[in-house]
Amino acid sequence: MPSEEAVFSVDGISRSYGTHVALSDVTLTIHRGETVVLIGPSGCGKSTLLRTLNGLITPDTGSVRFDGELVTPDASVEMRRRLGYVIQDGGLFPHLTAYENVTLMARHLGRNGADTSARVTELAELTQFPTAALDRYPIEMSGGQRQRVSLMRALMLDPDVLLLDEPLGALDPLIRADLQADLKRIFETLGKTLVLVTHDMAEAVFFADRIALMREGRVVQIDIPEHLLRSPAEPFVTQFIRAQQKSVEAMRRLDA
Amino acid sequence: MMREVRFLAVVCMMLAVVVHADDKRTITIGSKSFTESVILGDMASQLVVETGIDAEHRREIGGTRILWQALLAGQLDIYPEYTGTLIQEIFADQDIPDDAALRRELDNVDIDMIGPLGFNNTYALGMQPRVADERGITSISNLRDHPDLTFGFSNEFMDRGDGWPSLSARYNLKPQSVRGLHHDLAYRSIADGTLDVIDLYTTDAEIQKYGLRMLIDDLNHFPRYDAVLLVRHDAPESVRNVLSRLAGRISQDQMIAMNARVKLDGQPESIVAASFLADTLNIDTSPNVDGFWKRLGQTTVDHLILVAVSLGAAVFVAVPLGVLAGMRPTSGQAIIGACGIVQTIPSLALLVILMKPVRWLGAEGFAAPAVVALFLYSLLPIVRNTATGIINVPLSLQESATALGLRPWARLRLVSLPLASPTILAGIKTSAVINVGFATLGALIGAGGYGQPIMTGIRLDDYRLILEGAVPAALLALVVQGLFELAERRLVPRGLRLKRHH
């Protein structure tokens, strides 16, 4: 169960690219052990917000704290090793095999080889990735396999937090449903703090403890799924949910 | 990738050491890029060998300035020269009345003058008799009334103190068309009527072959060009003694005959020189003429050294520059711009421009300026490709590397460089292939390589010799291309070479 302890404290951050406002005065807190899903139409700033959490993007104003520590591009090298990061299409390095991708950081840090390979076996089991495929290159794998490897890579150093940017966005529907169920199981096993970006309401409801709905760089409402559905903060929330109603209902039936 | 780059660098350094280690005391003789000078150089080197000292003849190094500087710098111990050239060109700013004064001037720079050897090889202007008769031209003064004739002069004559500038001033000649070209090509051009007036050396065998008329130097512009040997003071006494035996022994007719044997009958210079020494001085030198394979081996080694050292150094410098250019677009523009400007300098100009500063920096050997020029020319393709490769690493992968917690250097080493490696390697391959072709120009300044037989072939009008340089150069370019394609298989990570199979 989520605790009241803050893992991320986001305080009034804004970020613009030229005239485009990506983030506008965003404030939110993410607690240890909870799964927060960032959702909204494309260009609403959800990916930008996610990437301020591990310092890939630095806000123009405001601050982001991780475990009380200020997140900055320089200070965050050590910090990032406690933050797993998975992006759409995996972001795997094409010149490295699955095994090399997963263990890149461990090897770079000079970790013990036997421990490393034991950890990989453990993760392969968790993510149901066939160990025989570990020496394949990304180009030789299916989209679903790539996401599993990407997840293994993010989990390799046993981070406190997983940040996932549309992890299922590039997959076709069948594989997607399959991996969704697997991910949910994995997340429940791990009990880690999760921040996940998606544009799909059904997926958000499926994973989230709390959902943050964003529009034009602002968080419109952040709440548990039930509240979001029952007491929308403004008409946009209703509008956005209604647009995705059908898939949500389908998902709820599936879940029940 | 890094490991292979390091390996390449070590190989290049070893090559450079090997090249350098080869300078134990031998007497080095130089010759200019024309037949007579090569024959005299061969004579000198055969005579030196007679004293039991090792001699090396660097053939056809270039023009007067290059040989003179090399003699002063100690890269050469001996080379054949002409009194007129020394007085009019080397010591042009001094007023030297006679050979005795010349000897004193040379003594001041620690150089002995042996000779005169006997013949006078002065300049003259020559025409086809048919053209000259049509216009009634017998002397240089007559040319004043025929500015429509096409003049073609050897490049050196065009800008020498005693050449065209002072000749045209002295005779007040203002022809409409004056072209500079290689001396050996001038004969062919006057024979086919492309040129009407050319400069001649009076001992050239072609004067008789083409039946050219020498115009009378009615204002006595051209001084005497008595052949001499210049020898550094620090050469052994025995060397100077043996060379002195040539003094006064080579007559004008003998020299013309020897030039003809080489240029018209196709005999090797060393054989012609040896038979003269045997007939005149009764010295049996029995020179060995290098066979085809030996020559090919030597030019190949020279060529490979030029290419390997320059390319290796270029890789070492250009890859880091390219990485910098890729990571910092503003300085990148400046870096790529600077490399591009180097590329626009004409190659021959760059070679000659570099000779002084390269020597001043303490680099020895005739190959040094050529290596530096090739190095500079090799930079652009490698820098540009490296920068492109780095820039084209997808943002998502750069972010993934950052998000993993890799620091900038580790990101570069573990992610960006391997991903850019196919592009970088393609750049190096382009440079290497261009480099192999360009290196033939090194022969223009005495650097050897496949350009050497090409130059000699042009001089002797011998297509077989030209092919002896041109064909291996083309083959080497293909081999280099092939080697790089093999290297790609080893150096480019397998994951980047695979094709999607579903």
PDB file of N, CA, C and O in Angstrom, chain B residues 195-230:
ATOM      1  N   LEU B 195      52.804  24.590 -79.861  1.00  0.00           N
ATOM      2  CA  LEU B 195      53.650  25.692 -79.420  1.00  0.00           C
ATOM      3  C   LEU B 195      54.569  26.095 -80.573  1.00  0.00           C
ATOM      4  O   LEU B 195      54.921  25.276 -81.420  1.00  0.00           O
ATOM      5  N   ASP B 196      54.948  27.393 -80.579  1.00  0.00           N
ATOM      6  CA  ASP B 196      55.857  27.868 -81.628  1.00  0.00           C
ATOM      7  C   ASP B 196      57.271  28.090 -81.108  1.00  0.00           C
ATOM      8  O   ASP B 196      58.241  27.881 -81.812  1.00  0.00           O
ATOM      9  N   VAL B 197      57.373  28.570 -79.849  1.00  0.00           N
ATOM     10  CA  VAL B 197      58.682  28.867 -79.280  1.00  0.00           C
ATOM     11  C   VAL B 197      58.775  28.206 -77.911  1.00  0.00           C
ATOM     12  O   VAL B 197      57.861  28.355 -77.101  1.00  0.00           O
ATOM     13  N   ILE B 198      59.865  27.472 -77.665  1.00  0.00           N
ATOM     14  CA  ILE B 198      60.056  26.882 -76.337  1.00  0.00           C
ATOM     15  C   ILE B 198      61.476  27.148 -75.857  1.00  0.00           C
ATOM     16  O   ILE B 198      62.341  27.563 -76.635  1.00  0.00           O
ATOM     17  N   ASP B 199      61.682  26.950 -74.554  1.00  0.00           N
ATOM     18  CA  ASP B 199      63.044  27.052 -74.036  1.00  0.00           C
ATOM     19  C   ASP B 199      63.732  25.706 -74.199  1.00  0.00           C
ATOM     20  O   ASP B 199      63.098  24.659 -74.121  1.00  0.00           O
ATOM     21  N   LEU B 200      65.035  25.738 -74.448  1.00  0.00           N
ATOM     22  CA  LEU B 200      65.812  24.508 -74.630  1.00  0.00           C
ATOM     23  C   LEU B 200      66.974  24.521 -73.664  1.00  0.00           C
ATOM     24  O   LEU B 200      67.458  25.574 -73.258  1.00  0.00           O
ATOM     25  N   TYR B 201      67.400  23.328 -73.277  1.00  0.00           N
ATOM     26  CA  TYR B 201      68.730  23.210 -72.692  1.00  0.00           C
ATOM     27  C   TYR B 201      69.623  22.810 -73.864  1.00  0.00           C
ATOM     28  O   TYR B 201      69.262  21.911 -74.626  1.00  0.00           O
ATOM     29  N   THR B 202      70.772  23.444 -73.994  1.00  0.00           N
ATOM     30  CA  THR B 202      71.536  23.227 -75.223  1.00  0.00           C
ATOM     31  C   THR B 202      72.108  21.819 -75.339  1.00  0.00           C
ATOM     32  O   THR B 202      72.561  21.413 -76.401  1.00  0.00           O
ATOM     33  N   THR B 203      72.071  21.033 -74.266  1.00  0.00           N
ATOM     34  CA  THR B 203      72.522  19.646 -74.385  1.00  0.00           C
ATOM     35  C   THR B 203      71.366  18.668 -74.538  1.00  0.00           C
ATOM     36  O   THR B 203      71.561  17.453 -74.490  1.00  0.00           O
ATOM     37  N   ASP B 204      70.161  19.181 -74.697  1.00  0.00           N
ATOM     38  CA  ASP B 204      69.014  18.289 -74.875  1.00  0.00           C
ATOM     39  C   ASP B 204      69.156  17.451 -76.144  1.00  0.00           C
ATOM     40  O   ASP B 204      69.449  17.974 -77.220  1.00  0.00           O
ATOM     41  N   ALA B 205      68.907  16.159 -76.009  1.00  0.00           N
ATOM     42  CA  ALA B 205      68.988  15.274 -77.169  1.00  0.00           C
ATOM     43  C   ALA B 205      67.874  15.559 -78.171  1.00  0.00           C
ATOM     44  O   ALA B 205      68.018  15.326 -79.364  1.00  0.00           O
ATOM     45  N   GLU B 206      66.772  16.086 -77.690  1.00  0.00           N
ATOM     46  CA  GLU B 206      65.611  16.294 -78.563  1.00  0.00           C
ATOM     47  C   GLU B 206      65.843  17.371 -79.620  1.00  0.00           C
ATOM     48  O   GLU B 206      65.115  17.435 -80.603  1.00  0.00           O
ATOM     49  N   ILE B 207      66.810  18.259 -79.375  1.00  0.00           N
ATOM     50  CA  ILE B 207      67.043  19.329 -80.347  1.00  0.00           C
ATOM     51  C   ILE B 207      67.332  18.709 -81.713  1.00  0.00           C
ATOM     52  O   ILE B 207      66.786  19.128 -82.730  1.00  0.00           O
ATOM     53  N   GLN B 208      68.171  17.659 -81.674  1.00  0.00           N
ATOM     54  CA  GLN B 208      68.474  16.969 -82.930  1.00  0.00           C
ATOM     55  C   GLN B 208      67.311  16.097 -83.376  1.00  0.00           C
ATOM     56  O   GLN B 208      66.944  16.063 -84.543  1.00  0.00           O
ATOM     57  N   LYS B 209      66.717  15.426 -82.409  1.00  0.00           N
ATOM     58  CA  LYS B 209      65.631  14.504 -82.759  1.00  0.00           C
ATOM     59  C   LYS B 209      64.518  15.227 -83.502  1.00  0.00           C
ATOM     60  O   LYS B 209      64.000  14.754 -84.505  1.00  0.00           O
ATOM     61  N   TYR B 210      64.121  16.393 -82.985  1.00  0.00           N
ATOM     62  CA  TYR B 210      63.022  17.117 -83.615  1.00  0.00           C
ATOM     63  C   TYR B 210      63.527  18.134 -84.635  1.00  0.00           C
ATOM     64  O   TYR B 210      62.735  18.875 -85.211  1.00  0.00           O
ATOM     65  N   GLY B 211      64.842  18.220 -84.836  1.00  0.00           N
ATOM     66  CA  GLY B 211      65.417  19.146 -85.807  1.00  0.00           C
ATOM     67  C   GLY B 211      65.084  20.598 -85.518  1.00  0.00           C
ATOM     68  O   GLY B 211      64.750  21.368 -86.428  1.00  0.00           O
ATOM     69  N   LEU B 212      65.143  20.996 -84.238  1.00  0.00           N
ATOM     70  CA  LEU B 212      64.753  22.364 -83.876  1.00  0.00           C
ATOM     71  C   LEU B 212      65.879  23.353 -84.161  1.00  0.00           C
ATOM     72  O   LEU B 212      67.059  23.003 -84.161  1.00  0.00           O
ATOM     73  N   ARG B 213      65.493  24.587 -84.413  1.00  0.00           N
ATOM     74  CA  ARG B 213      66.489  25.646 -84.617  1.00  0.00           C
ATOM     75  C   ARG B 213      66.657  26.447 -83.333  1.00  0.00           C
ATOM     76  O   ARG B 213      65.683  26.885 -82.740  1.00  0.00           O
ATOM     77  N   MET B 214      67.922  26.628 -82.913  1.00  0.00           N
ATOM     78  CA  MET B 214      68.190  27.476 -81.758  1.00  0.00           C
ATOM     79  C   MET B 214      68.329  28.910 -82.231  1.00  0.00           C
ATOM     80  O   MET B 214      69.062  29.186 -83.175  1.00  0.00           O
ATOM     81  N   LEU B 215      67.595  29.828 -81.586  1.00  0.00           N
ATOM     82  CA  LEU B 215      67.666  31.236 -81.966  1.00  0.00           C
ATOM     83  C   LEU B 215      68.907  31.876 -81.343  1.00  0.00           C
ATOM     84  O   LEU B 215      69.275  31.561 -80.207  1.00  0.00           O
ATOM     85  N   ILE B 216      69.523  32.761 -82.109  1.00  0.00           N
ATOM     86  CA  ILE B 216      70.755  33.397 -81.627  1.00  0.00           C
ATOM     87  C   ILE B 216      70.438  34.362 -80.488  1.00  0.00           C
ATOM     88  O   ILE B 216      69.517  35.175 -80.582  1.00  0.00           O
ATOM     89  N   ASP B 217      71.192  34.225 -79.417  1.00  0.00           N
ATOM     90  CA  ASP B 217      71.032  35.102 -78.245  1.00  0.00           C
ATOM     91  C   ASP B 217      71.814  36.375 -78.532  1.00  0.00           C
ATOM     92  O   ASP B 217      72.889  36.624 -77.977  1.00  0.00           O
ATOM     93  N   ASP B 218      71.279  37.236 -79.425  1.00  0.00           N
ATOM     94  CA  ASP B 218      72.059  38.351 -79.960  1.00  0.00           C
ATOM     95  C   ASP B 218      72.354  39.435 -78.930  1.00  0.00           C
ATOM     96  O   ASP B 218      73.230  40.258 -79.128  1.00  0.00           O
ATOM     97  N   LEU B 219      71.647  39.477 -77.823  1.00  0.00           N
ATOM     98  CA  LEU B 219      71.973  40.459 -76.780  1.00  0.00           C
ATOM     99  C   LEU B 219      72.759  39.813 -75.634  1.00  0.00           C
ATOM    100  O   LEU B 219      72.929  40.416 -74.575  1.00  0.00           O
ATOM    101  N   ASN B 220      73.217  38.567 -75.850  1.00  0.00           N
ATOM    102  CA  ASN B 220      73.997  37.844 -74.838  1.00  0.00           C
ATOM    103  C   ASN B 220      73.328  37.827 -73.464  1.00  0.00           C
ATOM    104  O   ASN B 220      73.926  38.152 -72.445  1.00  0.00           O
ATOM    105  N   HIS B 221      72.064  37.469 -73.466  1.00  0.00           N
ATOM    106  CA  HIS B 221      71.327  37.438 -72.196  1.00  0.00           C
ATOM    107  C   HIS B 221      71.717  36.241 -71.327  1.00  0.00           C
ATOM    108  O   HIS B 221      71.960  36.375 -70.136  1.00  0.00           O
ATOM    109  N   PHE B 222      71.747  35.055 -71.951  1.00  0.00           N
ATOM    110  CA  PHE B 222      71.989  33.849 -71.144  1.00  0.00           C
ATOM    111  C   PHE B 222      73.458  33.729 -70.764  1.00  0.00           C
ATOM    112  O   PHE B 222      74.335  33.819 -71.610  1.00  0.00           O
ATOM    113  N   PRO B 223      73.727  33.553 -69.483  1.00  0.00           N
ATOM    114  CA  PRO B 223      75.120  33.374 -69.048  1.00  0.00           C
ATOM    115  C   PRO B 223      75.579  31.949 -69.359  1.00  0.00           C
ATOM    116  O   PRO B 223      74.824  31.147 -69.908  1.00  0.00           O
ATOM    117  N   ARG B 224      76.801  31.633 -68.954  1.00  0.00           N
ATOM    118  CA  ARG B 224      77.277  30.264 -69.112  1.00  0.00           C
ATOM    119  C   ARG B 224      76.661  29.386 -68.033  1.00  0.00           C
ATOM    120  O   ARG B 224      76.485  29.812 -66.894  1.00  0.00           O
ATOM    121  N   TYR B 225      76.313  28.213 -68.423  1.00  0.00           N
ATOM    122  CA  TYR B 225      75.811  27.249 -67.447  1.00  0.00           C
ATOM    123  C   TYR B 225      76.753  26.052 -67.455  1.00  0.00           C
ATOM    124  O   TYR B 225      76.444  25.006 -68.003  1.00  0.00           O
ATOM    125  N   ASP B 226      77.917  26.263 -66.861  1.00  0.00           N
ATOM    126  CA  ASP B 226      78.876  25.164 -66.786  1.00  0.00           C
ATOM    127  C   ASP B 226      78.440  24.187 -65.709  1.00  0.00           C
ATOM    128  O   ASP B 226      78.148  24.580 -64.573  1.00  0.00           O
ATOM    129  N   ALA B 227      78.392  22.905 -66.082  1.00  0.00           N
ATOM    130  CA  ALA B 227      77.991  21.892 -65.109  1.00  0.00           C
ATOM    131  C   ALA B 227      79.064  21.747 -64.042  1.00  0.00           C
ATOM    132  O   ALA B 227      80.265  21.748 -64.354  1.00  0.00           O
ATOM    133  N   VAL B 228      78.641  21.658 -62.770  1.00  0.00           N
ATOM    134  CA  VAL B 228      79.560  21.430 -61.652  1.00  0.00           C
ATOM    135  C   VAL B 228      78.893  20.441 -60.698  1.00  0.00           C
ATOM    136  O   VAL B 228      77.711  20.141 -60.836  1.00  0.00           O
ATOM    137  N   LEU B 229      79.655  19.943 -59.765  1.00  0.00           N
ATOM    138  CA  LEU B 229      79.058  19.154 -58.685  1.00  0.00           C
ATOM    139  C   LEU B 229      79.195  19.962 -57.405  1.00  0.00           C
ATOM    140  O   LEU B 229      80.270  20.485 -57.104  1.00  0.00           O
ATOM    141  N   LEU B 230      78.130  20.107 -56.656  1.00  0.00           N
ATOM    142  CA  LEU B 230      78.193  20.764 -55.360  1.00  0.00           C
ATOM    143  C   LEU B 230      78.306  19.683 -54.287  1.00  0.00           C
ATOM    144  O   LEU B 230      77.554  18.713 -54.299  1.00  0.00           O
TER     145      LEU B 230
END
